[in-house]
Amino acid sequence: MTMNSTAIATDAVIEQDIVSSNSVYKTNQLNLWYGANHALKNIDLDIKENEVTAIIGPSGCGKSTYIKTLNRMVELVPSVKTSGEILYRGRNIFDKSYGVEELRTRVGMVFQKPNPFPKSIYDNVAYGPRIHGIKNKKILDEIVEKSLRGAAIWDEVKDRLTENAYSISGGQQQRICIARALAIEPDVILMDEPTSALDPISTLKIEELVQELKKDYSIIIVTHNMQQAARISDKTAFFLNGEVVEYDTTDTIFSNPSDKRTEDYISGRFG
């Protein structure tokens, strides 16, 4: 190889690094089995930071399984085995040297149904910081207020912080759960159908919140709601039978999909 061609090759590598440097997650040939059930098949996804990535597809297609692999929560199922790799910020999360606690500090999770702890609103949000050793009341107060403001619920609960989190509405509970995730200052927020149990007004508030949060966080959201995916996401991945059929900008997926199965699903022909 000549010096000139070496320089060109080096420039190409540098350019590739620059292009991929804003990837928060890269999934390479990920396979997952529940016992004999092959639930995820050769998943390749490159998820960018400070974007909302929607995962769509019919029930049983692997959406929730995939999102739960991203913080290794799926490992709680005894029969699970995986192959391939998931790189978070360039590091394979399946590496034995990567502690699951470290990963989950960086990757927060919000579930389908609001799941506040049976504690006060304040103690729900302060729980994570306390686990990480923060005991100073002034610092905890600041974290709680900042997190509740970040979840767009401070004004609604600032005078109710000592009340049990179950005393507020379902939509408010879900935002408390988002505040609880924000309190540990994550890098990524995973959301598994976070509005499916909520009324339309609460759903709208969560969707507006997601648009604000992506300024500071990378968000990966599983949703059954096609309109929701179209409204709030930058990229969309369509899963079917454990495979990624198509992954592109949301505008492209919904207006000009390249695979007929994507078009059929989005148009309501199945699912």
Coordinates of N, CA and C in Angstrom, one line a residue, residues 80-185:
V80 N -32.9 -17.9 29.9 CA -32.4 -17.0 28.8 C -31.0 -17.3 28.5
K81 N -30.7 -17.4 27.2 CA -29.3 -17.4 26.7 C -29.2 -16.5 25.5
T82 N -28.0 -15.9 25.3 CA -27.8 -14.9 24.2 C -26.5 -15.2 23.5
S83 N -26.5 -14.7 22.2 CA -25.2 -14.7 21.5 C -25.2 -13.3 20.8
G84 N -24.0 -13.0 20.2 CA -23.8 -11.7 19.7 C -23.4 -10.7 20.7
E85 N -23.5 -9.4 20.4 CA -23.1 -8.4 21.4 C -23.9 -7.1 21.3
I86 N -24.0 -6.5 22.5 CA -24.6 -5.2 22.6 C -23.5 -4.2 23.1
L87 N -23.2 -3.2 22.3 CA -22.2 -2.2 22.7 C -22.9 -1.0 23.3
Y88 N -22.6 -0.7 24.5 CA -23.1 0.6 25.1 C -21.9 1.5 25.2
R89 N -21.9 2.6 24.5 CA -20.8 3.5 24.4 C -19.5 2.8 24.1
G90 N -19.6 1.8 23.2 CA -18.5 1.1 22.7 C -18.0 -0.1 23.5
R91 N -18.7 -0.4 24.6 CA -18.3 -1.5 25.5 C -19.4 -2.5 25.6
N92 N -19.0 -3.8 25.4 CA -19.9 -4.9 25.4 C -20.5 -5.1 26.7
I93 N -21.9 -4.9 26.8 CA -22.5 -5.1 28.1 C -22.5 -6.5 28.7
F94 N -22.2 -7.5 27.8 CA -22.2 -8.9 28.2 C -20.8 -9.2 28.7
D95 N -19.9 -8.3 28.6 CA -18.5 -8.6 29.2 C -18.6 -8.8 30.7
K96 N -17.9 -9.9 31.1 CA -18.0 -10.3 32.5 C -17.5 -9.2 33.5
S97 N -16.6 -8.3 33.0 CA -16.1 -7.2 33.8 C -17.1 -6.1 33.9
Y98 N -18.2 -6.1 33.2 CA -19.1 -5.0 33.2 C -20.2 -5.3 34.2
G99 N -20.2 -4.7 35.4 CA -21.2 -4.9 36.4 C -22.6 -4.5 36.0
V100 N -23.6 -5.3 36.3 CA -24.9 -4.9 35.9 C -25.4 -3.7 36.7
E101 N -24.9 -3.5 37.9 CA -25.3 -2.3 38.7 C -24.8 -1.0 38.0
E102 N -23.5 -1.1 37.5 CA -22.9 0.0 36.8 C -23.8 0.4 35.5
L103 N -24.2 -0.7 34.8 CA -24.9 -0.5 33.6 C -26.3 0.2 33.9
R104 N -27.0 -0.3 34.9 CA -28.3 0.2 35.2 C -28.3 1.6 35.9
T105 N -27.1 2.0 36.3 CA -27.0 3.4 36.8 C -27.0 4.3 35.6
R106 N -26.4 3.9 34.5 CA -26.4 4.7 33.3 C -27.6 4.6 32.4
V107 N -28.4 3.5 32.6 CA -29.5 3.2 31.7 C -30.7 3.0 32.6
G108 N -31.6 4.0 32.7 CA -32.8 4.0 33.5 C -33.9 3.3 32.7
M109 N -35.0 2.9 33.5 CA -36.1 2.1 32.9 C -37.4 2.6 33.4
V110 N -38.3 2.8 32.5 CA -39.7 3.1 32.9 C -40.6 2.0 32.3
F111 N -41.5 1.5 33.2 CA -42.2 0.3 32.8 C -43.6 0.7 32.2
Q112 N -44.3 -0.4 31.8 CA -45.6 -0.2 31.1 C -46.6 0.4 32.1
K113 N -46.7 -0.2 33.3 CA -47.6 0.3 34.4 C -46.8 1.1 35.4
P114 N -47.3 2.2 35.9 CA -46.6 3.0 36.9 C -46.3 2.1 38.1
N115 N -45.1 2.1 38.5 CA -44.7 1.2 39.6 C -44.0 2.0 40.7
P116 N -44.6 3.0 41.3 CA -43.9 3.7 42.4 C -43.8 2.8 43.6
F117 N -42.8 3.0 44.4 CA -42.6 2.3 45.7 C -43.7 2.7 46.6
P118 N -44.1 1.9 47.6 CA -45.1 2.3 48.6 C -44.4 3.2 49.7
K119 N -44.0 4.3 49.2 CA -43.3 5.3 50.0 C -43.8 6.7 49.6
S120 N -43.3 7.7 50.3 CA -43.7 9.1 49.9 C -43.1 9.4 48.6
I121 N -43.7 10.5 48.0 CA -43.2 11.0 46.7 C -41.8 11.3 46.8
Y122 N -41.4 12.0 47.9 CA -40.0 12.4 48.1 C -39.1 11.2 48.2
D123 N -39.5 10.2 49.0 CA -38.6 9.0 49.1 C -38.5 8.2 47.9
N124 N -39.6 8.2 47.0 CA -39.5 7.5 45.7 C -38.3 8.1 44.9
V125 N -38.3 9.4 44.8 CA -37.3 10.1 44.0 C -35.9 10.0 44.6
A126 N -35.8 10.1 45.9 CA -34.5 10.1 46.6 C -34.0 8.7 46.8
Y127 N -34.7 7.7 46.4 CA -34.3 6.3 46.7 C -32.9 6.0 46.0
G128 N -32.8 6.2 44.7 CA -31.6 5.9 44.0 C -30.4 6.7 44.5
P129 N -30.5 8.0 44.7 CA -29.3 8.7 45.2 C -28.9 8.2 46.6
R130 N -29.9 7.8 47.4 CA -29.5 7.3 48.7 C -28.8 5.9 48.6
I131 N -29.3 5.1 47.7 CA -28.6 3.8 47.4 C -27.1 4.1 47.0
H132 N -26.9 5.2 46.3 CA -25.6 5.5 45.9 C -24.8 6.3 46.9
G133 N -25.3 6.4 48.1 CA -24.5 6.9 49.2 C -24.7 8.4 49.6
I134 N -25.7 9.0 48.9 CA -26.0 10.4 49.2 C -26.9 10.5 50.4
K135 N -26.4 11.1 51.5 CA -27.2 11.2 52.7 C -27.6 12.6 53.1
N136 N -26.8 13.6 52.6 CA -27.0 15.0 52.9 C -28.4 15.5 52.5
K137 N -29.2 15.9 53.5 CA -30.6 16.3 53.2 C -30.7 17.4 52.2
K138 N -29.8 18.4 52.3 CA -29.8 19.5 51.3 C -29.6 19.1 49.9
I139 N -28.6 18.2 49.7 CA -28.3 17.7 48.4 C -29.5 16.8 47.9
L140 N -30.1 16.0 48.8 CA -31.2 15.2 48.4 C -32.4 16.1 48.0
D141 N -32.6 17.1 48.7 CA -33.7 18.1 48.4 C -33.5 18.6 47.0
E142 N -32.2 19.0 46.7 CA -32.0 19.6 45.4 C -32.2 18.6 44.3
I143 N -31.8 17.3 44.5 CA -31.9 16.2 43.5 C -33.4 16.0 43.3
V144 N -34.2 15.9 44.4 CA -35.6 15.6 44.2 C -36.3 16.7 43.5
E145 N -36.0 17.9 43.8 CA -36.7 19.0 43.1 C -36.3 19.1 41.6
K146 N -35.0 18.9 41.3 CA -34.5 18.9 40.0 C -35.1 17.8 39.2
S147 N -35.2 16.6 39.8 CA -35.8 15.4 39.0 C -37.2 15.6 38.8
L148 N -38.0 16.1 39.8 CA -39.4 16.3 39.6 C -39.7 17.4 38.6
R149 N -38.8 18.4 38.5 CA -38.9 19.5 37.5 C -38.6 18.8 36.1
G150 N -37.6 18.0 36.1 CA -37.2 17.3 34.8 C -38.3 16.5 34.3
A151 N -39.2 15.9 35.2 CA -40.3 15.1 34.8 C -41.6 15.8 34.7
A152 N -41.5 17.2 34.7 CA -42.6 18.1 34.5 C -43.7 17.8 35.5
I153 N -43.4 17.6 36.8 CA -44.4 17.3 37.7 C -44.2 18.1 39.1
W154 N -43.2 18.9 39.1 CA -42.8 19.6 40.4 C -44.0 20.4 40.8
D155 N -44.6 21.2 40.0 CA -45.6 22.2 40.4 C -46.9 21.4 40.9
E156 N -47.1 20.2 40.4 CA -48.2 19.4 40.8 C -48.1 18.8 42.2
V157 N -46.8 18.5 42.6 CA -46.6 17.7 43.8 C -45.7 18.4 44.9
K158 N -45.2 19.6 44.6 CA -44.3 20.2 45.5 C -44.8 20.4 46.9
D159 N -46.1 20.5 47.1 CA -46.7 20.6 48.4 C -47.2 19.3 48.9
R160 N -46.9 18.2 48.2 CA -47.4 16.9 48.6 C -46.3 15.8 48.7
L161 N -45.1 16.3 48.9 CA -43.9 15.4 48.9 C -43.9 14.3 49.9
T162 N -44.6 14.6 51.1 CA -44.6 13.6 52.1 C -45.8 12.6 52.0
E163 N -46.6 12.8 51.0 CA -47.7 11.9 50.8 C -47.3 10.7 50.0
N164 N -48.0 9.6 50.3 CA -47.7 8.3 49.6 C -47.9 8.5 48.1
A165 N -46.9 7.9 47.3 CA -47.0 8.1 45.8 C -48.3 7.5 45.2
Y166 N -48.9 6.5 46.0 CA -50.1 5.9 45.5 C -51.3 6.9 45.6
S167 N -51.1 8.0 46.3 CA -52.3 8.9 46.5 C -52.5 9.8 45.3
I168 N -51.6 9.8 44.3 CA -51.8 10.6 43.1 C -52.3 9.8 41.9
S169 N -52.6 10.4 40.8 CA -53.2 9.7 39.7 C -52.2 8.9 38.9
G170 N -52.7 8.0 38.1 CA -51.8 7.1 37.4 C -50.8 7.8 36.5
G171 N -51.3 8.9 35.8 CA -50.4 9.7 35.0 C -49.3 10.4 35.8
Q172 N -49.7 10.8 37.0 CA -48.7 11.5 37.8 C -47.7 10.4 38.4
Q173 N -48.2 9.3 38.7 CA -47.4 8.2 39.2 C -46.3 7.9 38.2
Q174 N -46.7 7.8 36.9 CA -45.7 7.5 35.8 C -44.7 8.6 35.7
R175 N -45.1 9.8 35.9 CA -44.0 10.9 35.9 C -43.2 10.8 37.1
I176 N -43.7 10.4 38.3 CA -42.9 10.2 39.4 C -41.8 9.1 39.1
C177 N -42.3 8.0 38.4 CA -41.3 7.0 38.1 C -40.2 7.5 37.1
I178 N -40.6 8.4 36.2 CA -39.6 9.0 35.3 C -38.7 9.9 36.2
A179 N -39.2 10.6 37.1 CA -38.4 11.5 38.0 C -37.4 10.6 38.8
R180 N -37.9 9.4 39.2 CA -37.0 8.5 40.0 C -35.9 8.0 39.1
A181 N -36.2 7.8 37.8 CA -35.1 7.4 36.9 C -34.1 8.5 36.6
L182 N -34.6 9.7 36.6 CA -33.8 10.9 36.3 C -32.8 11.2 37.5
A183 N -33.3 10.8 38.7 CA -32.5 11.2 39.9 C -31.1 10.6 40.0
I184 N -30.9 9.5 39.3 CA -29.6 8.9 39.3 C -28.7 9.4 38.1
E185 N -29.3 10.4 37.4 CA -28.6 11.0 36.3 C -28.1 10.0 35.2

